[in-house]
Amino acid sequence: DSADEANYTVKFVNGTLTVKALTDEIVVTANSKTKTYDGKSLSDNGVTVDGQLAEGDHVVATVVGEITDKGTTPNTITELKVLDKNGNDVTAKYPNLTKKDGVLEITPATLTITANSDSKYYDGTALTNNGYTQTGLVAGDEIASVTIEGSQTDVGSSDNKVTGMTFKDSADEANYDVKFVDGTLTVKALTDEI
């Protein structure tokens, strides 16, 4: 009622509007990844976010890391922002935004060198065979030499041993877990059934 206005002295007091930063910790971690050596590079530009972003906000990160040979390297976040649903940079709202590196790892491939097996009937000369087969060599890598030591002259059997190998490029050696498998040399008696 307008008549009531005369009964009051009206005073206006301003209030304060405060926008506080989001104080919960948000941790953005670059992805980690492992694979067996295959001669191709390994990278991963993904991230995981641990913590709660405001509705509509999302993380945009640039991740740099790459490895080709056996070993490990950091997968590093080089740029990190938080954008709202309209694409505006709202990173300043997150004072406890932190980033962590991931790890990229290449483990050695298994390379198996198997000495040939061979047999013959006794003829007084030594049976040898320096042939071999390999499994697990990655395309583009080359074996320079394989040393096979085995000899059987008399009737019976003995191991045809792989005693060493070298790669054409010595740097490839670290990329492999090399396994040697012996063959068998057998000399048969002439009286054995044919």
PDB file of C-alpha atoms in Angstrom:
ATOM      1  CA  ASP A   1       0.000   0.000   0.000  1.00  0.00           C
ATOM      2  CA  SER A   2       1.516   3.349  -0.997  1.00  0.00           C
ATOM      3  CA  ALA A   3       0.317   4.886   2.261  1.00  0.00           C
ATOM      4  CA  ASP A   4       2.759   2.620   4.122  1.00  0.00           C
ATOM      5  CA  GLU A   5       5.738   4.285   2.433  1.00  0.00           C
ATOM      6  CA  ALA A   6       5.467   7.232   4.782  1.00  0.00           C
ATOM      7  CA  ASN A   7       5.885   4.918   7.746  1.00  0.00           C
ATOM      8  CA  TYR A   8       9.335   3.631   6.673  1.00  0.00           C
ATOM      9  CA  THR A   9      12.752   4.992   6.067  1.00  0.00           C
ATOM     10  CA  VAL A  10      14.210   2.746   3.393  1.00  0.00           C
ATOM     11  CA  LYS A  11      17.973   2.173   3.220  1.00  0.00           C
ATOM     12  CA  PHE A  12      19.723   0.139   0.529  1.00  0.00           C
ATOM     13  CA  VAL A  13      22.835  -1.874   1.418  1.00  0.00           C
ATOM     14  CA  ASN A  14      24.898  -3.390  -1.362  1.00  0.00           C
ATOM     15  CA  GLY A  15      25.824  -7.028  -1.150  1.00  0.00           C
ATOM     16  CA  THR A  16      28.963  -8.626  -2.652  1.00  0.00           C
ATOM     17  CA  LEU A  17      29.067 -11.280  -5.340  1.00  0.00           C
ATOM     18  CA  THR A  18      32.221 -13.401  -5.199  1.00  0.00           C
ATOM     19  CA  VAL A  19      33.352 -15.978  -7.720  1.00  0.00           C
ATOM     20  CA  LYS A  20      35.776 -18.367  -6.064  1.00  0.00           C
ATOM     21  CA  ALA A  21      38.352 -20.502  -7.830  1.00  0.00           C
ATOM     22  CA  LEU A  22      37.702 -24.211  -7.911  1.00  0.00           C
ATOM     23  CA  THR A  23      40.046 -25.411  -5.178  1.00  0.00           C
ATOM     24  CA  ASP A  24      39.886 -29.159  -5.646  1.00  0.00           C
ATOM     25  CA  GLU A  25      43.022 -30.595  -7.205  1.00  0.00           C
ATOM     26  CA  ILE A  26      42.684 -31.618 -10.840  1.00  0.00           C
ATOM     27  CA  VAL A  27      45.507 -33.873 -12.081  1.00  0.00           C
ATOM     28  CA  VAL A  28      45.948 -34.403 -15.804  1.00  0.00           C
ATOM     29  CA  THR A  29      48.252 -37.327 -16.615  1.00  0.00           C
ATOM     30  CA  ALA A  30      49.670 -38.131 -20.045  1.00  0.00           C
ATOM     31  CA  ASN A  31      48.922 -41.720 -21.060  1.00  0.00           C
ATOM     32  CA  SER A  32      51.523 -44.432 -20.555  1.00  0.00           C
ATOM     33  CA  LYS A  33      51.928 -47.224 -23.088  1.00  0.00           C
ATOM     34  CA  THR A  34      54.147 -50.280 -23.601  1.00  0.00           C
ATOM     35  CA  LYS A  35      54.732 -52.469 -26.639  1.00  0.00           C
ATOM     36  CA  THR A  36      57.201 -55.036 -27.916  1.00  0.00           C
ATOM     37  CA  TYR A  37      59.814 -53.802 -30.362  1.00  0.00           C
ATOM     38  CA  ASP A  38      58.515 -53.959 -33.953  1.00  0.00           C
ATOM     39  CA  GLY A  39      60.649 -51.312 -35.678  1.00  0.00           C
ATOM     40  CA  LYS A  40      57.814 -48.759 -35.570  1.00  0.00           C
ATOM     41  CA  SER A  41      57.573 -45.739 -33.290  1.00  0.00           C
ATOM     42  CA  LEU A  42      55.318 -45.636 -30.240  1.00  0.00           C
ATOM     43  CA  SER A  43      53.421 -42.509 -29.192  1.00  0.00           C
ATOM     44  CA  ASP A  44      50.165 -41.679 -27.393  1.00  0.00           C
ATOM     45  CA  ASN A  45      48.665 -38.187 -27.210  1.00  0.00           C
ATOM     46  CA  GLY A  46      45.889 -39.088 -24.782  1.00  0.00           C
ATOM     47  CA  VAL A  47      45.427 -37.971 -21.169  1.00  0.00           C
ATOM     48  CA  THR A  48      43.401 -38.987 -18.140  1.00  0.00           C
ATOM     49  CA  VAL A  49      41.797 -36.426 -15.834  1.00  0.00           C
ATOM     50  CA  ASP A  50      41.575 -37.130 -12.108  1.00  0.00           C
ATOM     51  CA  GLY A  51      39.262 -34.677 -10.376  1.00  0.00           C
ATOM     52  CA  GLN A  52      35.978 -32.896 -11.078  1.00  0.00           C
ATOM     53  CA  LEU A  53      35.707 -30.134 -13.661  1.00  0.00           C
ATOM     54  CA  ALA A  54      32.788 -27.717 -13.672  1.00  0.00           C
ATOM     55  CA  GLU A  55      29.900 -28.759 -15.906  1.00  0.00           C
ATOM     56  CA  GLY A  56      30.688 -28.103 -19.563  1.00  0.00           C
ATOM     57  CA  ASP A  57      34.433 -27.627 -18.994  1.00  0.00           C
ATOM     58  CA  HIS A  58      36.952 -29.941 -20.643  1.00  0.00           C
ATOM     59  CA  VAL A  59      40.712 -30.357 -20.803  1.00  0.00           C
ATOM     60  CA  VAL A  60      42.732 -29.684 -23.950  1.00  0.00           C
ATOM     61  CA  ALA A  61      46.323 -30.961 -23.796  1.00  0.00           C
ATOM     62  CA  THR A  62      49.277 -31.235 -26.145  1.00  0.00           C
ATOM     63  CA  VAL A  63      51.277 -34.393 -25.402  1.00  0.00           C
ATOM     64  CA  VAL A  64      54.751 -34.985 -26.815  1.00  0.00           C
ATOM     65  CA  GLY A  65      56.612 -38.292 -26.659  1.00  0.00           C
ATOM     66  CA  GLU A  66      57.920 -40.882 -29.098  1.00  0.00           C
ATOM     67  CA  ILE A  67      60.189 -43.929 -28.951  1.00  0.00           C
ATOM     68  CA  THR A  68      61.237 -46.526 -31.549  1.00  0.00           C
ATOM     69  CA  ASP A  69      63.945 -48.685 -29.952  1.00  0.00           C
ATOM     70  CA  LYS A  70      64.011 -50.624 -26.681  1.00  0.00           C
ATOM     71  CA  GLY A  71      63.876 -48.365 -23.628  1.00  0.00           C
ATOM     72  CA  THR A  72      61.667 -45.773 -21.958  1.00  0.00           C
ATOM     73  CA  THR A  73      60.965 -42.091 -22.525  1.00  0.00           C
ATOM     74  CA  PRO A  74      58.645 -39.577 -20.861  1.00  0.00           C
ATOM     75  CA  ASN A  75      55.296 -38.832 -22.463  1.00  0.00           C
ATOM     76  CA  THR A  76      55.082 -35.130 -21.587  1.00  0.00           C
ATOM     77  CA  ILE A  77      52.212 -32.643 -21.505  1.00  0.00           C
ATOM     78  CA  THR A  78      53.676 -29.482 -23.061  1.00  0.00           C
ATOM     79  CA  GLU A  79      50.489 -27.396 -23.105  1.00  0.00           C
ATOM     80  CA  LEU A  80      47.411 -27.677 -20.881  1.00  0.00           C
ATOM     81  CA  LYS A  81      44.207 -25.638 -20.906  1.00  0.00           C
ATOM     82  CA  VAL A  82      40.652 -25.957 -19.659  1.00  0.00           C
ATOM     83  CA  LEU A  83      37.969 -24.713 -22.041  1.00  0.00           C
ATOM     84  CA  ASP A  84      34.285 -24.154 -21.363  1.00  0.00           C
ATOM     85  CA  LYS A  85      31.488 -25.397 -23.620  1.00  0.00           C
ATOM     86  CA  ASN A  86      31.860 -22.283 -25.796  1.00  0.00           C
ATOM     87  CA  GLY A  87      35.594 -22.790 -26.286  1.00  0.00           C
ATOM     88  CA  ASN A  88      36.654 -20.014 -23.906  1.00  0.00           C
ATOM     89  CA  ASP A  89      39.859 -20.535 -21.916  1.00  0.00           C
ATOM     90  CA  VAL A  90      38.820 -20.925 -18.273  1.00  0.00           C
ATOM     91  CA  THR A  91      42.095 -22.383 -16.987  1.00  0.00           C
ATOM     92  CA  ALA A  92      42.357 -19.577 -14.399  1.00  0.00           C
ATOM     93  CA  LYS A  93      39.331 -21.074 -12.591  1.00  0.00           C
ATOM     94  CA  TYR A  94      41.515 -24.055 -11.678  1.00  0.00           C
ATOM     95  CA  PRO A  95      44.476 -22.926  -9.515  1.00  0.00           C
ATOM     96  CA  ASN A  96      45.195 -26.515  -8.486  1.00  0.00           C
ATOM     97  CA  LEU A  97      45.451 -27.857 -12.023  1.00  0.00           C
ATOM     98  CA  THR A  98      48.580 -29.995 -12.307  1.00  0.00           C
ATOM     99  CA  LYS A  99      50.073 -32.185 -15.001  1.00  0.00           C
ATOM    100  CA  LYS A 100      52.050 -35.417 -14.820  1.00  0.00           C
ATOM    101  CA  ASP A 101      54.150 -37.235 -17.387  1.00  0.00           C
ATOM    102  CA  GLY A 102      53.346 -40.699 -18.625  1.00  0.00           C
ATOM    103  CA  VAL A 103      55.938 -43.236 -19.775  1.00  0.00           C
ATOM    104  CA  LEU A 104      56.390 -44.802 -23.191  1.00  0.00           C
ATOM    105  CA  GLU A 105      58.248 -48.120 -23.150  1.00  0.00           C
ATOM    106  CA  ILE A 106      59.450 -50.540 -25.797  1.00  0.00           C
ATOM    107  CA  THR A 107      60.416 -54.003 -24.606  1.00  0.00           C
ATOM    108  CA  PRO A 108      62.732 -56.311 -26.587  1.00  0.00           C
ATOM    109  CA  ALA A 109      61.354 -58.680 -29.214  1.00  0.00           C
ATOM    110  CA  THR A 110      62.219 -62.372 -28.963  1.00  0.00           C
ATOM    111  CA  LEU A 111      64.481 -63.623 -31.742  1.00  0.00           C
ATOM    112  CA  THR A 112      65.033 -67.387 -31.901  1.00  0.00           C
ATOM    113  CA  ILE A 113      67.951 -68.848 -33.857  1.00  0.00           C
ATOM    114  CA  THR A 114      67.620 -72.622 -34.388  1.00  0.00           C
ATOM    115  CA  ALA A 115      70.558 -74.656 -35.689  1.00  0.00           C
ATOM    116  CA  ASN A 116      69.713 -77.166 -38.385  1.00  0.00           C
ATOM    117  CA  SER A 117      69.502 -80.842 -37.561  1.00  0.00           C
ATOM    118  CA  ASP A 118      71.006 -83.345 -39.981  1.00  0.00           C
ATOM    119  CA  SER A 119      71.750 -87.045 -40.331  1.00  0.00           C
ATOM    120  CA  LYS A 120      73.677 -89.457 -42.551  1.00  0.00           C
ATOM    121  CA  TYR A 121      74.986 -93.012 -42.618  1.00  0.00           C
ATOM    122  CA  TYR A 122      78.486 -93.628 -41.292  1.00  0.00           C
ATOM    123  CA  ASP A 123      81.200 -93.036 -43.916  1.00  0.00           C
ATOM    124  CA  GLY A 124      84.182 -92.039 -41.766  1.00  0.00           C
ATOM    125  CA  THR A 125      83.844 -88.303 -42.436  1.00  0.00           C
ATOM    126  CA  ALA A 126      82.454 -85.703 -40.071  1.00  0.00           C
ATOM    127  CA  LEU A 127      78.837 -84.598 -40.356  1.00  0.00           C
ATOM    128  CA  THR A 128      78.458 -80.822 -39.974  1.00  0.00           C
ATOM    129  CA  ASN A 129      75.700 -78.392 -40.838  1.00  0.00           C
ATOM    130  CA  ASN A 130      76.061 -74.648 -40.296  1.00  0.00           C
ATOM    131  CA  GLY A 131      72.549 -73.779 -41.466  1.00  0.00           C
ATOM    132  CA  TYR A 132      69.900 -72.236 -39.244  1.00  0.00           C
ATOM    133  CA  THR A 133      66.394 -70.829 -39.196  1.00  0.00           C
ATOM    134  CA  GLN A 134      65.247 -67.719 -37.395  1.00  0.00           C
ATOM    135  CA  THR A 135      61.906 -66.504 -36.096  1.00  0.00           C
ATOM    136  CA  GLY A 136      61.088 -63.064 -34.750  1.00  0.00           C
ATOM    137  CA  LEU A 137      63.381 -60.804 -36.786  1.00  0.00           C
ATOM    138  CA  VAL A 138      61.607 -57.495 -37.499  1.00  0.00           C
ATOM    139  CA  ALA A 139      61.399 -56.436 -41.143  1.00  0.00           C
ATOM    140  CA  GLY A 140      64.281 -54.119 -41.984  1.00  0.00           C
ATOM    141  CA  ASP A 141      66.674 -55.621 -39.419  1.00  0.00           C
ATOM    142  CA  GLU A 142      69.333 -58.023 -40.654  1.00  0.00           C
ATOM    143  CA  ILE A 143      71.503 -60.771 -39.185  1.00  0.00           C
ATOM    144  CA  ALA A 144      75.156 -60.438 -40.218  1.00  0.00           C
ATOM    145  CA  SER A 145      76.377 -63.850 -39.075  1.00  0.00           C
ATOM    146  CA  VAL A 146      75.471 -66.906 -37.017  1.00  0.00           C
ATOM    147  CA  THR A 147      78.097 -69.268 -35.640  1.00  0.00           C
ATOM    148  CA  ILE A 148      77.132 -72.947 -35.515  1.00  0.00           C
ATOM    149  CA  GLU A 149      79.500 -75.485 -33.960  1.00  0.00           C
ATOM    150  CA  GLY A 150      78.771 -79.176 -34.219  1.00  0.00           C
ATOM    151  CA  SER A 151      80.429 -82.256 -35.641  1.00  0.00           C
ATOM    152  CA  GLN A 152      79.587 -85.969 -35.527  1.00  0.00           C
ATOM    153  CA  THR A 153      81.858 -88.562 -37.148  1.00  0.00           C
ATOM    154  CA  ASP A 154      81.081 -91.838 -35.363  1.00  0.00           C
ATOM    155  CA  VAL A 155      77.716 -93.536 -35.053  1.00  0.00           C
ATOM    156  CA  GLY A 156      75.575 -91.631 -32.573  1.00  0.00           C
ATOM    157  CA  SER A 157      74.162 -88.146 -32.019  1.00  0.00           C
ATOM    158  CA  SER A 158      75.434 -84.824 -30.702  1.00  0.00           C
ATOM    159  CA  ASP A 159      74.251 -81.255 -30.451  1.00  0.00           C
ATOM    160  CA  ASN A 160      74.636 -78.846 -33.328  1.00  0.00           C
ATOM    161  CA  LYS A 161      75.111 -75.743 -31.183  1.00  0.00           C
ATOM    162  CA  VAL A 162      74.473 -72.076 -31.956  1.00  0.00           C
ATOM    163  CA  THR A 163      77.380 -70.344 -30.213  1.00  0.00           C
ATOM    164  CA  GLY A 164      76.938 -66.766 -31.365  1.00  0.00           C
ATOM    165  CA  MET A 165      75.398 -64.253 -33.729  1.00  0.00           C
ATOM    166  CA  THR A 166      75.810 -60.645 -34.821  1.00  0.00           C
ATOM    167  CA  PHE A 167      73.452 -58.108 -36.338  1.00  0.00           C
ATOM    168  CA  LYS A 168      74.301 -56.127 -39.455  1.00  0.00           C
ATOM    169  CA  ASP A 169      73.585 -52.964 -37.426  1.00  0.00           C
ATOM    170  CA  SER A 170      74.978 -53.459 -33.920  1.00  0.00           C
ATOM    171  CA  ALA A 171      72.406 -50.993 -32.530  1.00  0.00           C
ATOM    172  CA  ASP A 172      69.692 -53.582 -33.224  1.00  0.00           C
ATOM    173  CA  GLU A 173      71.182 -55.940 -30.621  1.00  0.00           C
ATOM    174  CA  ALA A 174      69.494 -54.101 -27.729  1.00  0.00           C
ATOM    175  CA  ASN A 175      66.069 -54.506 -29.345  1.00  0.00           C
ATOM    176  CA  TYR A 176      66.105 -58.308 -29.087  1.00  0.00           C
ATOM    177  CA  ASP A 177      66.082 -61.021 -26.480  1.00  0.00           C
ATOM    178  CA  VAL A 178      68.007 -63.624 -28.509  1.00  0.00           C
ATOM    179  CA  LYS A 179      67.478 -67.314 -27.808  1.00  0.00           C
ATOM    180  CA  PHE A 180      69.571 -70.129 -29.276  1.00  0.00           C
ATOM    181  CA  VAL A 181      68.102 -73.568 -29.954  1.00  0.00           C
ATOM    182  CA  ASP A 182      70.437 -76.492 -30.721  1.00  0.00           C
ATOM    183  CA  GLY A 183      69.935 -78.884 -33.571  1.00  0.00           C
ATOM    184  CA  THR A 184      71.003 -82.556 -33.581  1.00  0.00           C
ATOM    185  CA  LEU A 185      73.595 -84.263 -35.760  1.00  0.00           C
ATOM    186  CA  THR A 186      73.083 -88.014 -36.129  1.00  0.00           C
ATOM    187  CA  VAL A 187      75.343 -90.594 -37.781  1.00  0.00           C
ATOM    188  CA  LYS A 188      73.595 -93.894 -38.425  1.00  0.00           C
ATOM    189  CA  ALA A 189      75.205 -97.314 -38.622  1.00  0.00           C
ATOM    190  CA  LEU A 190      75.281 -98.928 -42.029  1.00  0.00           C
ATOM    191  CA  THR A 191      73.387-101.863 -40.538  1.00  0.00           C
ATOM    192  CA  ASP A 192      70.380 -99.683 -39.692  1.00  0.00           C
ATOM    193  CA  GLU A 193      67.278-100.481 -41.685  1.00  0.00           C
ATOM    194  CA  ILE A 194      66.997 -98.388 -44.829  1.00  0.00           C
TER     195      ILE A 194
END
